[in-house]
CSV table of N, CA and C in Angstrom, one decimal:
chain,number,residue,atom,x,y,z
V,1,UNK,N,19.1,-41.1,3.7
V,1,UNK,CA,19.4,-39.7,3.3
V,1,UNK,C,20.5,-39.2,4.3
V,2,UNK,N,20.2,-39.2,5.6
V,2,UNK,CA,21.2,-38.8,6.6
V,2,UNK,C,21.9,-40.0,7.1
V,3,UNK,N,23.2,-40.1,7.1
V,3,UNK,CA,23.9,-41.2,7.6
V,3,UNK,C,24.9,-40.8,8.7
V,4,UNK,N,24.9,-41.7,9.7
V,4,UNK,CA,25.9,-41.5,10.8
V,4,UNK,C,25.5,-40.4,11.8
V,5,UNK,N,26.4,-40.1,12.7
V,5,UNK,CA,26.1,-39.1,13.7
V,5,UNK,C,26.0,-37.7,13.2
V,6,UNK,N,26.8,-37.4,12.2
V,6,UNK,CA,26.7,-36.1,11.6
V,6,UNK,C,25.3,-35.8,11.0
V,7,UNK,N,24.8,-36.8,10.3
V,7,UNK,CA,23.5,-36.7,9.7
V,7,UNK,C,22.4,-36.5,10.7
V,8,UNK,N,22.5,-37.2,11.8
V,8,UNK,CA,21.5,-37.1,12.8
V,8,UNK,C,21.5,-35.7,13.5
V,9,UNK,N,22.8,-35.2,13.7
V,9,UNK,CA,22.9,-33.9,14.2
V,9,UNK,C,22.3,-32.8,13.3
V,10,UNK,N,22.5,-33.0,12.0
V,10,UNK,CA,22.0,-32.0,11.0
V,10,UNK,C,20.5,-32.1,11.1
V,11,UNK,N,19.9,-33.3,11.1
V,11,UNK,CA,18.5,-33.4,11.1
V,11,UNK,C,17.9,-32.8,12.4
V,12,UNK,N,18.5,-33.1,13.5
V,12,UNK,CA,18.0,-32.5,14.8
V,12,UNK,C,18.1,-31.0,14.8
V,13,UNK,N,19.2,-30.5,14.3
V,13,UNK,CA,19.4,-29.0,14.2
V,13,UNK,C,18.3,-28.4,13.3
V,14,UNK,N,18.0,-29.0,12.1
V,14,UNK,CA,17.0,-28.5,11.2
V,14,UNK,C,15.6,-28.5,11.9
V,15,UNK,N,15.3,-29.6,12.6
V,15,UNK,CA,14.0,-29.7,13.2
V,15,UNK,C,13.9,-28.6,14.3
V,16,UNK,N,14.9,-28.4,15.1
V,16,UNK,CA,14.9,-27.4,16.2
V,16,UNK,C,14.7,-26.0,15.6
V,17,UNK,N,15.5,-25.7,14.6
V,17,UNK,CA,15.5,-24.3,14.0
V,17,UNK,C,14.1,-24.1,13.4
V,18,UNK,N,13.6,-25.1,12.7
V,18,UNK,CA,12.2,-24.9,12.1
V,18,UNK,C,11.2,-24.7,13.2
V,19,UNK,N,11.2,-25.5,14.2
V,19,UNK,CA,10.3,-25.3,15.3
V,19,UNK,C,10.3,-23.9,16.0
V,20,UNK,N,11.5,-23.5,16.2
V,20,UNK,CA,11.7,-22.2,16.8
V,20,UNK,C,11.2,-21.1,15.9
V,21,UNK,N,11.5,-21.1,14.7
V,21,UNK,CA,11.1,-20.1,13.7
V,21,UNK,C,9.6,-20.1,13.5
V,22,UNK,N,9.0,-21.3,13.4
V,22,UNK,CA,7.6,-21.5,13.3
V,22,UNK,C,6.8,-20.9,14.5
V,23,UNK,N,7.3,-21.3,15.7
V,23,UNK,CA,6.6,-20.8,16.9
V,23,UNK,C,6.8,-19.3,17.0
V,24,UNK,N,8.0,-18.8,16.7
V,24,UNK,CA,8.2,-17.4,16.8
V,24,UNK,C,7.2,-16.6,15.8
V,25,UNK,N,7.1,-17.1,14.6
V,25,UNK,CA,6.2,-16.5,13.6
V,25,UNK,C,4.8,-16.6,14.1
V,26,UNK,N,4.4,-17.7,14.6
V,26,UNK,CA,3.0,-17.9,15.1
V,26,UNK,C,2.7,-16.9,16.2
V,27,UNK,N,3.6,-16.8,17.2
V,27,UNK,CA,3.4,-15.9,18.3
V,27,UNK,C,3.4,-14.5,17.8
V,28,UNK,N,4.3,-14.1,16.9
V,28,UNK,CA,4.3,-12.8,16.4
V,28,UNK,C,3.0,-12.4,15.6
V,29,UNK,N,2.5,-13.4,14.8
V,29,UNK,CA,1.3,-13.1,14.0
V,29,UNK,C,0.1,-13.0,14.8
V,30,UNK,N,0.0,-13.9,15.8
V,30,UNK,CA,-1.3,-13.9,16.6
V,30,UNK,C,-1.3,-12.9,17.7
V,31,UNK,N,-0.2,-12.4,18.2
V,31,UNK,CA,-0.2,-11.4,19.3
V,31,UNK,C,0.0,-10.0,18.8
V,32,UNK,N,0.8,-9.8,17.8
V,32,UNK,CA,1.1,-8.4,17.4
V,32,UNK,C,0.3,-8.0,16.2
V,33,UNK,N,0.3,-6.8,15.9
V,33,UNK,CA,-0.4,-6.3,14.7
V,33,UNK,C,0.6,-6.3,13.5
V,34,UNK,N,1.9,-6.6,13.7
V,34,UNK,CA,2.9,-6.7,12.7
V,34,UNK,C,3.0,-5.4,11.9
V,35,UNK,N,2.8,-4.2,12.6
V,35,UNK,CA,3.0,-2.9,12.0
V,35,UNK,C,1.8,-2.4,11.2
V,36,UNK,N,0.8,-3.2,11.2
V,36,UNK,CA,-0.4,-2.8,10.5
V,36,UNK,C,-1.2,-1.7,11.3
V,37,UNK,N,-1.7,-0.7,10.6
V,37,UNK,CA,-2.5,0.3,11.3
V,37,UNK,C,-4.0,0.0,11.3
V,38,UNK,N,-4.4,-0.9,10.5
V,38,UNK,CA,-5.8,-1.2,10.4
V,38,UNK,C,-5.9,-2.7,10.0
V,39,UNK,N,-7.1,-3.3,10.4
V,39,UNK,CA,-7.3,-4.7,10.1
V,39,UNK,C,-7.4,-4.9,8.6
V,40,UNK,N,-7.0,-6.0,8.1
V,40,UNK,CA,-7.2,-6.4,6.7
V,40,UNK,C,-8.6,-6.6,6.4
V,41,UNK,N,-9.1,-5.9,5.4
V,41,UNK,CA,-10.5,-6.1,5.0
V,41,UNK,C,-10.8,-7.4,4.4
V,42,UNK,N,-12.0,-7.9,4.6
V,42,UNK,CA,-12.4,-9.1,4.0
V,42,UNK,C,-12.1,-10.4,4.7
V,43,UNK,N,-11.6,-10.3,5.9
V,43,UNK,CA,-11.3,-11.5,6.7
V,43,UNK,C,-10.8,-11.2,8.1
V,44,UNK,N,-10.8,-12.2,8.9
V,44,UNK,CA,-10.3,-12.0,10.3
V,44,UNK,C,-8.8,-12.1,10.3
V,45,UNK,N,-8.2,-11.7,11.4
V,45,UNK,CA,-6.7,-11.7,11.6
V,45,UNK,C,-6.2,-13.1,11.6
V,46,UNK,N,-6.9,-14.0,12.2
V,46,UNK,CA,-6.5,-15.4,12.2
V,46,UNK,C,-6.4,-16.0,10.8
V,47,UNK,N,-7.4,-15.7,10.0
V,47,UNK,CA,-7.4,-16.2,8.7
V,47,UNK,C,-6.3,-15.6,7.8
V,48,UNK,N,-6.0,-14.4,8.1
V,48,UNK,CA,-4.9,-13.7,7.4
V,48,UNK,C,-3.6,-14.4,7.8
V,49,UNK,N,-3.4,-14.6,9.1
V,49,UNK,CA,-2.2,-15.2,9.6
V,49,UNK,C,-2.0,-16.6,9.0
V,50,UNK,N,-3.1,-17.3,9.0
V,50,UNK,CA,-3.1,-18.7,8.5
V,50,UNK,C,-2.7,-18.7,7.0
V,51,UNK,N,-3.2,-17.7,6.3
V,51,UNK,CA,-2.9,-17.6,4.8
V,51,UNK,C,-1.4,-17.4,4.6
V,52,UNK,N,-0.8,-16.5,5.5
V,52,UNK,CA,0.6,-16.2,5.4
V,52,UNK,C,1.5,-17.5,5.7
V,53,UNK,N,1.0,-18.1,6.8
V,53,UNK,CA,1.7,-19.4,7.2
V,53,UNK,C,1.6,-20.4,6.1
V,54,UNK,N,0.4,-20.6,5.5
V,54,UNK,CA,0.2,-21.5,4.4
V,54,UNK,C,1.1,-21.2,3.2
V,55,UNK,N,1.2,-19.9,2.9
V,55,UNK,CA,2.0,-19.6,1.7
V,55,UNK,C,3.5,-19.8,2.0
V,56,UNK,N,3.9,-19.6,3.2
V,56,UNK,CA,5.3,-19.9,3.6
V,56,UNK,C,5.6,-21.4,3.5
V,57,UNK,N,4.7,-22.1,4.1
V,57,UNK,CA,4.9,-23.6,4.1
V,57,UNK,C,4.9,-24.2,2.6
V,58,UNK,N,4.0,-23.7,1.8
V,58,UNK,CA,4.0,-24.2,0.4
V,58,UNK,C,5.3,-23.9,-0.3
V,59,UNK,N,5.8,-22.6,-0.1
V,59,UNK,CA,7.0,-22.3,-0.8
V,59,UNK,C,8.2,-23.0,-0.2
V,60,UNK,N,8.3,-23.1,1.1
V,60,UNK,CA,9.4,-23.9,1.8
V,60,UNK,C,9.4,-25.3,1.5
V,61,UNK,N,8.3,-26.0,1.6
V,61,UNK,CA,8.2,-27.4,1.3
V,61,UNK,C,8.5,-27.7,-0.2
V,62,UNK,N,8.0,-26.8,-1.1
V,62,UNK,CA,8.3,-27.0,-2.5
V,62,UNK,C,9.8,-26.9,-2.8
V,63,UNK,N,10.4,-25.9,-2.1
V,63,UNK,CA,11.9,-25.8,-2.3
V,63,UNK,C,12.6,-27.0,-1.7
V,64,UNK,N,12.2,-27.5,-0.6
V,64,UNK,CA,12.8,-28.7,0.0
V,64,UNK,C,12.7,-29.9,-0.9
V,65,UNK,N,11.5,-30.1,-1.5
V,65,UNK,CA,11.2,-31.2,-2.4
V,65,UNK,C,12.0,-31.0,-3.7
V,66,UNK,N,12.2,-29.8,-4.1
V,66,UNK,CA,13.0,-29.5,-5.3
V,66,UNK,C,14.5,-29.9,-5.0
V,67,UNK,N,14.9,-29.5,-3.9
V,67,UNK,CA,16.3,-29.8,-3.5
V,67,UNK,C,16.6,-31.3,-3.5
V,68,UNK,N,15.7,-32.0,-2.9
V,68,UNK,CA,15.8,-33.5,-2.9
V,68,UNK,C,15.8,-34.1,-4.3
V,69,UNK,N,14.8,-33.7,-5.1
V,69,UNK,CA,14.7,-34.2,-6.4
V,69,UNK,C,15.9,-33.8,-7.3
V,70,UNK,N,16.3,-32.6,-7.3
V,70,UNK,CA,17.4,-32.2,-8.1
V,70,UNK,C,18.7,-32.8,-7.7
V,71,UNK,N,18.9,-33.1,-6.4
V,71,UNK,CA,20.1,-33.7,-6.0
V,71,UNK,C,20.3,-35.1,-6.6
V,72,UNK,N,19.2,-35.8,-6.7
V,72,UNK,CA,19.2,-37.2,-7.3
V,72,UNK,C,19.3,-37.1,-8.8
V,73,UNK,N,18.5,-36.2,-9.4
V,73,UNK,CA,18.5,-36.1,-10.9
V,73,UNK,C,19.7,-35.5,-11.4
V,74,UNK,N,20.3,-34.6,-10.8
V,74,UNK,CA,21.5,-33.9,-11.3
V,74,UNK,C,22.7,-34.9,-11.2
V,75,UNK,N,22.8,-35.7,-10.1
V,75,UNK,CA,23.9,-36.6,-10.0
V,75,UNK,C,23.8,-37.7,-11.1
V,76,UNK,N,22.6,-38.1,-11.4
V,76,UNK,CA,22.4,-39.1,-12.5
V,76,UNK,C,22.6,-38.5,-13.8
V,77,UNK,N,22.3,-37.2,-14.0
V,77,UNK,CA,22.5,-36.5,-15.3
V,77,UNK,C,24.0,-36.4,-15.5
V,78,UNK,N,24.7,-36.0,-14.5
V,78,UNK,CA,26.2,-35.9,-14.7
V,78,UNK,C,26.8,-37.2,-15.1
V,79,UNK,N,26.4,-38.2,-14.4
V,79,UNK,CA,26.9,-39.6,-14.8
V,79,UNK,C,26.6,-40.0,-16.2
V,80,UNK,N,25.3,-39.7,-16.6
V,80,UNK,CA,24.9,-40.0,-18.0
V,80,UNK,C,25.7,-39.2,-19.0
V,81,UNK,N,25.9,-38.0,-18.8
V,81,UNK,CA,26.6,-37.1,-19.7
V,81,UNK,C,28.1,-37.5,-19.8
V,82,UNK,N,28.6,-37.9,-18.6
V,82,UNK,CA,30.1,-38.3,-18.7
V,82,UNK,C,30.3,-39.5,-19.5
V,83,UNK,N,29.3,-40.4,-19.5
V,83,UNK,CA,29.4,-41.6,-20.3
V,83,UNK,C,29.2,-41.3,-21.8
V,84,UNK,N,28.2,-40.5,-22.1
V,84,UNK,CA,27.8,-40.2,-23.5
V,84,UNK,C,27.3,-38.8,-23.6
V,85,UNK,N,28.0,-37.9,-24.3
V,85,UNK,CA,27.6,-36.5,-24.3
V,85,UNK,C,26.3,-36.3,-25.0
V,86,UNK,N,25.8,-37.2,-25.8
V,86,UNK,CA,24.5,-37.0,-26.5
V,86,UNK,C,23.3,-37.2,-25.5
V,87,UNK,N,23.6,-37.6,-24.3
V,87,UNK,CA,22.5,-37.7,-23.3
V,87,UNK,C,22.2,-36.4,-22.6
V,88,UNK,N,22.9,-35.3,-22.9
V,88,UNK,CA,22.8,-34.1,-22.2
V,88,UNK,C,21.3,-33.5,-22.2
V,89,UNK,N,20.7,-33.5,-23.4
V,89,UNK,CA,19.4,-32.9,-23.6
V,89,UNK,C,18.3,-33.7,-22.8
V,90,UNK,N,18.5,-35.0,-22.9
V,90,UNK,CA,17.5,-35.9,-22.2
V,90,UNK,C,17.6,-35.8,-20.7
V,91,UNK,N,18.9,-35.7,-20.2
V,91,UNK,CA,19.1,-35.6,-18.7
V,91,UNK,C,18.6,-34.2,-18.2
V,92,UNK,N,18.8,-33.2,-19.0
V,92,UNK,CA,18.4,-31.9,-18.5
V,92,UNK,C,16.9,-31.7,-18.4
V,93,UNK,N,16.2,-32.5,-19.2
V,93,UNK,CA,14.7,-32.5,-19.1
V,93,UNK,C,14.3,-33.0,-17.7
V,94,UNK,N,14.9,-34.0,-17.2
V,94,UNK,CA,14.5,-34.5,-15.9
V,94,UNK,C,14.9,-33.6,-14.8
V,95,UNK,N,16.0,-32.9,-14.9
V,95,UNK,CA,16.4,-31.9,-13.9
V,95,UNK,C,15.5,-30.7,-13.9
V,96,UNK,N,15.1,-30.3,-15.1
V,96,UNK,CA,14.1,-29.2,-15.2
V,96,UNK,C,12.7,-29.6,-14.7
V,97,UNK,N,12.3,-30.8,-14.9
V,97,UNK,CA,11.0,-31.3,-14.3
V,97,UNK,C,11.1,-31.2,-12.8
V,98,UNK,N,12.2,-31.6,-12.2
V,98,UNK,CA,12.3,-31.5,-10.8
V,98,UNK,C,12.3,-30.1,-10.3
V,99,UNK,N,12.9,-29.1,-11.0
V,99,UNK,CA,12.8,-27.8,-10.6
V,99,UNK,C,11.4,-27.1,-10.7
V,100,UNK,N,10.6,-27.8,-11.5
V,100,UNK,CA,9.2,-27.3,-11.7
V,100,UNK,C,8.4,-27.4,-10.4
V,101,UNK,N,8.8,-28.2,-9.5
V,101,UNK,CA,8.1,-28.4,-8.2
V,101,UNK,C,8.2,-27.0,-7.4
V,102,UNK,N,9.3,-26.4,-7.4
V,102,UNK,CA,9.5,-25.1,-6.7
V,102,UNK,C,8.6,-24.0,-7.4
V,103,UNK,N,8.5,-24.1,-8.7
V,103,UNK,CA,7.7,-23.1,-9.4
V,103,UNK,C,6.2,-23.3,-9.1
V,104,UNK,N,5.8,-24.5,-9.0
V,104,UNK,CA,4.4,-24.8,-8.6
V,104,UNK,C,4.1,-24.3,-7.2
V,105,UNK,N,5.1,-24.5,-6.3
V,105,UNK,CA,4.9,-24.0,-5.0
V,105,UNK,C,4.8,-22.5,-4.9
V,106,UNK,N,5.6,-21.8,-5.7
V,106,UNK,CA,5.5,-20.3,-5.7
V,106,UNK,C,4.1,-19.9,-6.3
V,107,UNK,N,3.7,-20.6,-7.4
V,107,UNK,CA,2.4,-20.2,-7.9
V,107,UNK,C,1.3,-20.4,-6.9
V,108,UNK,N,1.3,-21.5,-6.2
V,108,UNK,CA,0.2,-21.7,-5.2
V,108,UNK,C,0.3,-20.6,-4.1
V,109,UNK,N,1.6,-20.3,-3.7
V,109,UNK,CA,1.7,-19.2,-2.7
V,109,UNK,C,1.2,-17.9,-3.2
V,110,UNK,N,1.4,-17.6,-4.4
V,110,UNK,CA,0.9,-16.3,-5.0
V,110,UNK,C,-0.6,-16.4,-5.1
V,111,UNK,N,-1.2,-17.5,-5.4
V,111,UNK,CA,-2.6,-17.7,-5.4
V,111,UNK,C,-3.2,-17.5,-4.0
V,112,UNK,N,-2.5,-18.0,-3.0
V,112,UNK,CA,-3.0,-17.8,-1.6
V,112,UNK,C,-2.9,-16.4,-1.2
V,113,UNK,N,-1.8,-15.7,-1.5
V,113,UNK,CA,-1.6,-14.4,-1.1
V,113,UNK,C,-2.5,-13.4,-1.9
V,114,UNK,N,-2.9,-13.8,-3.1
V,114,UNK,CA,-3.8,-13.0,-3.8
V,114,UNK,C,-5.2,-12.9,-3.2
V,115,UNK,N,-5.5,-13.8,-2.4
V,115,UNK,CA,-6.8,-13.8,-1.8
V,115,UNK,C,-6.9,-13.1,-0.4
V,116,UNK,N,-5.7,-12.8,0.1
V,116,UNK,CA,-5.6,-12.1,1.4
V,116,UNK,C,-5.9,-10.7,1.3
């Protein structure tokens, strides 16, 4: 997926940025009240924070998975359509199936946030 020195630098930069943002969010959620005036009813603050982190991870990882899948499927779809224009409908089905991963991630995130 990542090739050469540029790819390694991009991967390292992504890991560093993700770690900093994740740790910052965890520190913010566990130490501050995040502007809330009262505790959320029906659960502890740690469970609420974990639910928000879980919803963010589900959405983010679903989007990353969609990006990887669409990059492969779209390239193949463009190649197939350039050879034969009648392959357009078939190739778009595979691209749409890959984009469904992000929609499922959002649905799961909404289900998690609906219980908070």
